[in-house]
């Protein structure tokens, strides 16, 4: 249907409308990200450094940044039970996405970046100070989203757009959603709300050349 039925129907009803059969696109190499529509998991499950983003030269990604993001601290109205001194309940980890047949999930991926960014022993921190661990996990998500989306939206970027994975958690716990299972915004929602404003300032690390500030002005009104 996607190849034979929908394209002629679309041309008859809405001629000239672009049509994408599926994602990723038709590249013979599914990991190609610098041509057409791709799924980008470099900064993410492939554990790439943020400094590789510019070399990857993502053109448009229909799935990206599947990071486990803890919700904001729950209160009694959200029906989760506290486990003082033992960290969070293990069943909450069911909310973390795991690819079929994979021996790891997106919490493992996020933990690796937390270690790289903050130099902490994640396992020990979970055991000794679970609240602090969740704070650093939120900070990890905020930092990664800030760096990646600033790179993609800056003036010299070849990226035409990106869709994150995903909007809403399906289960209570550290899912990949921008909002949790009861529709409360998580840290990545606030980061993207700020970076995607029609008028925004984006900071990128240019190595030995210092920091670069890009001012984005989408409205058809001059900005000073």
Tab-separated table of C-alpha atoms in Angstrom:
chain	number	residue	atom	x	y	z
A	1	UNK	CA	0.000	0.000	0.000
A	2	UNK	CA	2.761	2.466	0.911
A	3	UNK	CA	4.448	2.008	-2.486
A	4	UNK	CA	1.584	1.373	-4.907
A	5	UNK	CA	-1.705	2.650	-3.461
A	6	UNK	CA	-0.984	5.844	-1.543
A	7	UNK	CA	1.312	7.693	-4.034
A	8	UNK	CA	-1.184	7.792	-6.967
A	9	UNK	CA	-4.040	8.549	-4.583
A	10	UNK	CA	-2.101	11.465	-3.134
A	11	UNK	CA	-1.221	12.782	-6.583
A	12	UNK	CA	-4.891	12.655	-7.602
A	13	UNK	CA	-6.262	14.317	-4.464
A	14	UNK	CA	-3.361	16.653	-3.546
A	15	UNK	CA	-1.089	16.983	-6.592
A	16	UNK	CA	2.439	18.140	-5.856
A	17	UNK	CA	2.349	17.133	-2.191
A	18	UNK	CA	5.638	15.544	-1.048
A	19	UNK	CA	5.275	11.935	0.040
A	20	UNK	CA	7.647	9.900	2.161
A	21	UNK	CA	7.029	6.161	1.997
A	22	UNK	CA	8.702	5.369	5.301
A	23	UNK	CA	11.544	6.335	7.607
A	24	UNK	CA	14.407	6.081	7.339
A	25	UNK	CA	14.500	6.878	3.617
A	26	UNK	CA	15.560	4.695	0.698
A	27	UNK	CA	19.320	4.860	1.294
A	28	UNK	CA	20.964	1.450	0.828
A	29	UNK	CA	22.784	2.034	4.134
A	30	UNK	CA	20.262	2.577	6.921
A	31	UNK	CA	22.769	4.452	9.096
A	32	UNK	CA	23.321	7.177	6.466
A	33	UNK	CA	22.297	10.497	8.031
A	34	UNK	CA	23.754	13.106	5.646
A	35	UNK	CA	21.289	12.336	2.833
A	36	UNK	CA	17.497	12.553	2.925
A	37	UNK	CA	15.487	11.403	5.938
A	38	UNK	CA	17.257	9.327	8.562
A	39	UNK	CA	17.034	7.979	12.073
A	40	UNK	CA	19.860	9.517	14.094
A	41	UNK	CA	21.114	7.593	17.109
A	42	UNK	CA	24.756	8.718	17.034
A	43	UNK	CA	24.513	10.835	20.181
A	44	UNK	CA	22.438	8.218	21.947
A	45	UNK	CA	22.590	4.414	21.621
A	46	UNK	CA	25.756	4.581	19.463
A	47	UNK	CA	27.469	6.571	22.261
A	48	UNK	CA	28.991	9.172	19.918
A	49	UNK	CA	30.501	12.305	21.384
A	50	UNK	CA	28.621	15.554	20.784
A	51	UNK	CA	31.714	16.779	18.923
A	52	UNK	CA	30.912	14.256	16.147
A	53	UNK	CA	27.612	15.977	15.314
A	54	UNK	CA	29.109	18.316	12.748
A	55	UNK	CA	30.858	15.475	10.943
A	56	UNK	CA	27.631	13.441	10.876
A	57	UNK	CA	25.956	16.361	9.027
A	58	UNK	CA	22.382	15.226	9.715
A	59	UNK	CA	19.988	16.437	6.999
A	60	UNK	CA	16.619	15.506	8.552
A	61	UNK	CA	15.986	12.942	11.239
A	62	UNK	CA	12.565	11.447	11.874
A	63	UNK	CA	13.749	9.765	15.086
A	64	UNK	CA	16.476	11.019	17.390
A	65	UNK	CA	17.779	11.333	20.958
A	66	UNK	CA	16.046	8.405	22.691
A	67	UNK	CA	17.282	9.175	26.199
A	68	UNK	CA	15.774	7.917	29.422
A	69	UNK	CA	14.571	11.007	31.280
A	70	UNK	CA	13.337	10.781	34.882
A	71	UNK	CA	10.121	12.687	35.508
A	72	UNK	CA	10.068	15.514	37.987
A	73	UNK	CA	9.810	14.321	41.616
A	74	UNK	CA	6.447	12.682	42.242
A	75	UNK	CA	4.061	13.493	45.047
A	76	UNK	CA	1.434	11.278	46.627
A	77	UNK	CA	-1.149	12.108	43.979
A	78	UNK	CA	0.833	10.312	41.266
A	79	UNK	CA	0.422	6.870	42.858
A	80	UNK	CA	4.071	5.889	43.210
A	81	UNK	CA	5.432	4.550	46.469
A	82	UNK	CA	8.609	5.824	48.130
A	83	UNK	CA	11.458	3.433	48.931
A	84	UNK	CA	13.611	5.429	51.337
A	85	UNK	CA	17.274	4.496	51.255
A	86	UNK	CA	16.913	1.922	48.485
A	87	UNK	CA	16.479	4.101	45.419
A	88	UNK	CA	13.508	3.893	43.121
A	89	UNK	CA	11.355	0.788	42.757
A	90	UNK	CA	12.829	-1.584	40.155
A	91	UNK	CA	9.546	-1.913	38.265
A	92	UNK	CA	9.828	1.735	37.212
A	93	UNK	CA	12.630	0.732	34.848
A	94	UNK	CA	10.027	-0.967	32.652
A	95	UNK	CA	9.349	2.516	31.248
A	96	UNK	CA	12.829	2.669	29.684
A	97	UNK	CA	12.701	1.676	26.006
A	98	UNK	CA	14.682	-1.392	24.950
A	99	UNK	CA	15.209	-2.418	21.321
A	100	UNK	CA	14.221	-5.958	20.423
A	101	UNK	CA	16.948	-8.477	21.342
A	102	UNK	CA	19.139	-5.726	22.871
A	103	UNK	CA	20.950	-6.469	26.119
A	104	UNK	CA	20.725	-2.818	27.194
A	105	UNK	CA	18.088	-0.093	27.425
A	106	UNK	CA	18.083	3.692	27.160
A	107	UNK	CA	18.800	4.076	30.873
A	108	UNK	CA	22.128	2.327	30.288
A	109	UNK	CA	22.852	4.782	27.469
A	110	UNK	CA	21.978	7.792	29.602
A	111	UNK	CA	24.083	6.468	32.480
A	112	UNK	CA	27.144	6.326	30.204
A	113	UNK	CA	26.732	10.001	29.268
A	114	UNK	CA	26.178	10.921	32.931
A	115	UNK	CA	29.505	9.323	33.779
A	116	UNK	CA	31.246	11.133	30.923
A	117	UNK	CA	29.743	14.532	31.768
A	118	UNK	CA	29.964	14.509	35.561
A	119	UNK	CA	32.638	11.912	36.340
A	120	UNK	CA	30.484	9.961	38.800
A	121	UNK	CA	30.100	6.266	39.556
A	122	UNK	CA	26.430	5.944	38.571
A	123	UNK	CA	25.863	2.594	40.293
A	124	UNK	CA	27.304	3.812	43.593
A	125	UNK	CA	25.363	7.069	43.346
A	126	UNK	CA	22.098	5.189	42.764
A	127	UNK	CA	22.776	3.171	45.929
A	128	UNK	CA	23.911	5.992	48.185
A	129	UNK	CA	21.932	9.013	47.015
A	130	UNK	CA	19.129	8.116	44.570
A	131	UNK	CA	17.652	11.619	44.639
A	132	UNK	CA	21.001	13.118	43.621
A	133	UNK	CA	21.321	10.456	40.923
A	134	UNK	CA	18.004	11.489	39.382
A	135	UNK	CA	19.083	15.147	39.518
A	136	UNK	CA	22.214	14.319	37.509
A	137	UNK	CA	20.190	12.209	35.070
A	138	UNK	CA	17.935	15.209	34.402
A	139	UNK	CA	20.993	17.430	34.032
A	140	UNK	CA	22.489	14.941	31.553
A	141	UNK	CA	19.379	15.092	29.378
A	142	UNK	CA	19.287	18.874	29.557
A	143	UNK	CA	22.953	19.194	28.594
A	144	UNK	CA	22.739	16.754	25.670
A	145	UNK	CA	19.559	18.274	24.237
A	146	UNK	CA	21.011	21.769	24.617
A	147	UNK	CA	24.194	20.858	22.728
A	148	UNK	CA	22.587	18.748	19.995
A	149	UNK	CA	19.713	21.065	19.136
A	150	UNK	CA	21.896	24.171	19.276
A	151	UNK	CA	24.214	22.494	16.774
A	152	UNK	CA	21.336	21.514	14.485
A	153	UNK	CA	19.665	24.927	14.557
A	154	UNK	CA	22.726	27.168	14.299
A	155	UNK	CA	23.196	29.262	11.172
A	156	UNK	CA	25.816	27.091	9.453
A	157	UNK	CA	24.045	23.777	10.044
A	158	UNK	CA	22.891	21.570	7.135
A	159	UNK	CA	20.085	20.124	9.264
A	160	UNK	CA	16.595	20.918	7.998
A	161	UNK	CA	14.758	19.500	10.979
A	162	UNK	CA	14.529	16.773	13.578
A	163	UNK	CA	11.872	14.845	15.463
A	164	UNK	CA	12.675	13.566	18.944
A	165	UNK	CA	11.746	10.194	20.331
A	166	UNK	CA	9.169	10.549	21.874
A	167	UNK	CA	6.513	13.009	23.042
A	168	UNK	CA	4.837	11.161	25.931
A	169	UNK	CA	5.823	8.351	28.260
A	170	UNK	CA	3.578	5.292	28.071
A	171	UNK	CA	4.455	3.985	31.546
A	172	UNK	CA	5.302	5.519	34.890
A	173	UNK	CA	9.073	5.902	35.168
A	174	UNK	CA	12.152	7.149	33.293
A	175	UNK	CA	10.842	6.926	29.733
A	176	UNK	CA	12.023	8.809	26.659
A	177	UNK	CA	9.079	11.224	26.513
A	178	UNK	CA	9.146	14.995	26.673
A	179	UNK	CA	6.227	14.727	29.128
A	180	UNK	CA	5.593	11.980	31.655
A	181	UNK	CA	2.716	9.529	31.854
A	182	UNK	CA	0.497	12.095	33.609
A	183	UNK	CA	1.407	14.811	31.060
A	184	UNK	CA	3.787	16.787	33.267
A	185	UNK	CA	6.651	18.380	31.302
A	186	UNK	CA	10.100	16.902	31.890
A	187	UNK	CA	13.432	18.702	31.705
A	188	UNK	CA	13.885	18.111	27.956
A	189	UNK	CA	10.522	19.749	27.259
A	190	UNK	CA	11.714	22.955	28.908
A	191	UNK	CA	15.034	22.869	27.029
A	192	UNK	CA	13.334	22.441	23.656
A	193	UNK	CA	10.722	25.097	24.447
A	194	UNK	CA	13.516	27.601	24.955
A	195	UNK	CA	15.691	26.532	22.009
A	196	UNK	CA	12.757	26.378	19.556
A	197	UNK	CA	11.476	29.887	20.231
A	198	UNK	CA	10.992	31.994	17.061
A	199	UNK	CA	13.713	34.300	18.407
A	200	UNK	CA	16.475	32.429	20.219
A	201	UNK	CA	20.154	32.624	21.075
A	202	UNK	CA	22.142	29.412	20.571
A	203	UNK	CA	25.608	28.843	22.027
A	204	UNK	CA	27.967	26.287	20.501
A	205	UNK	CA	31.435	25.192	21.557
A	206	UNK	CA	33.887	25.846	18.713
A	207	UNK	CA	36.905	24.335	20.457
A	208	UNK	CA	40.030	26.491	20.278
A	209	UNK	CA	37.997	29.200	18.541
A	210	UNK	CA	35.909	29.708	21.678
A	211	UNK	CA	32.142	29.955	21.918
A	212	UNK	CA	29.861	31.006	19.081
A	213	UNK	CA	26.511	32.746	19.611
A	214	UNK	CA	23.892	32.353	16.872
A	215	UNK	CA	20.809	34.565	16.981
A	216	UNK	CA	17.817	32.915	15.273
A	217	UNK	CA	15.036	35.206	14.080
A	218	UNK	CA	12.227	33.319	12.303
A	219	UNK	CA	9.516	36.029	12.253
A	220	UNK	CA	9.363	38.393	9.281
A	221	UNK	CA	10.133	41.289	11.612
A	222	UNK	CA	13.639	42.721	12.158
A	223	UNK	CA	15.107	42.020	15.571
A	224	UNK	CA	17.663	44.201	17.360
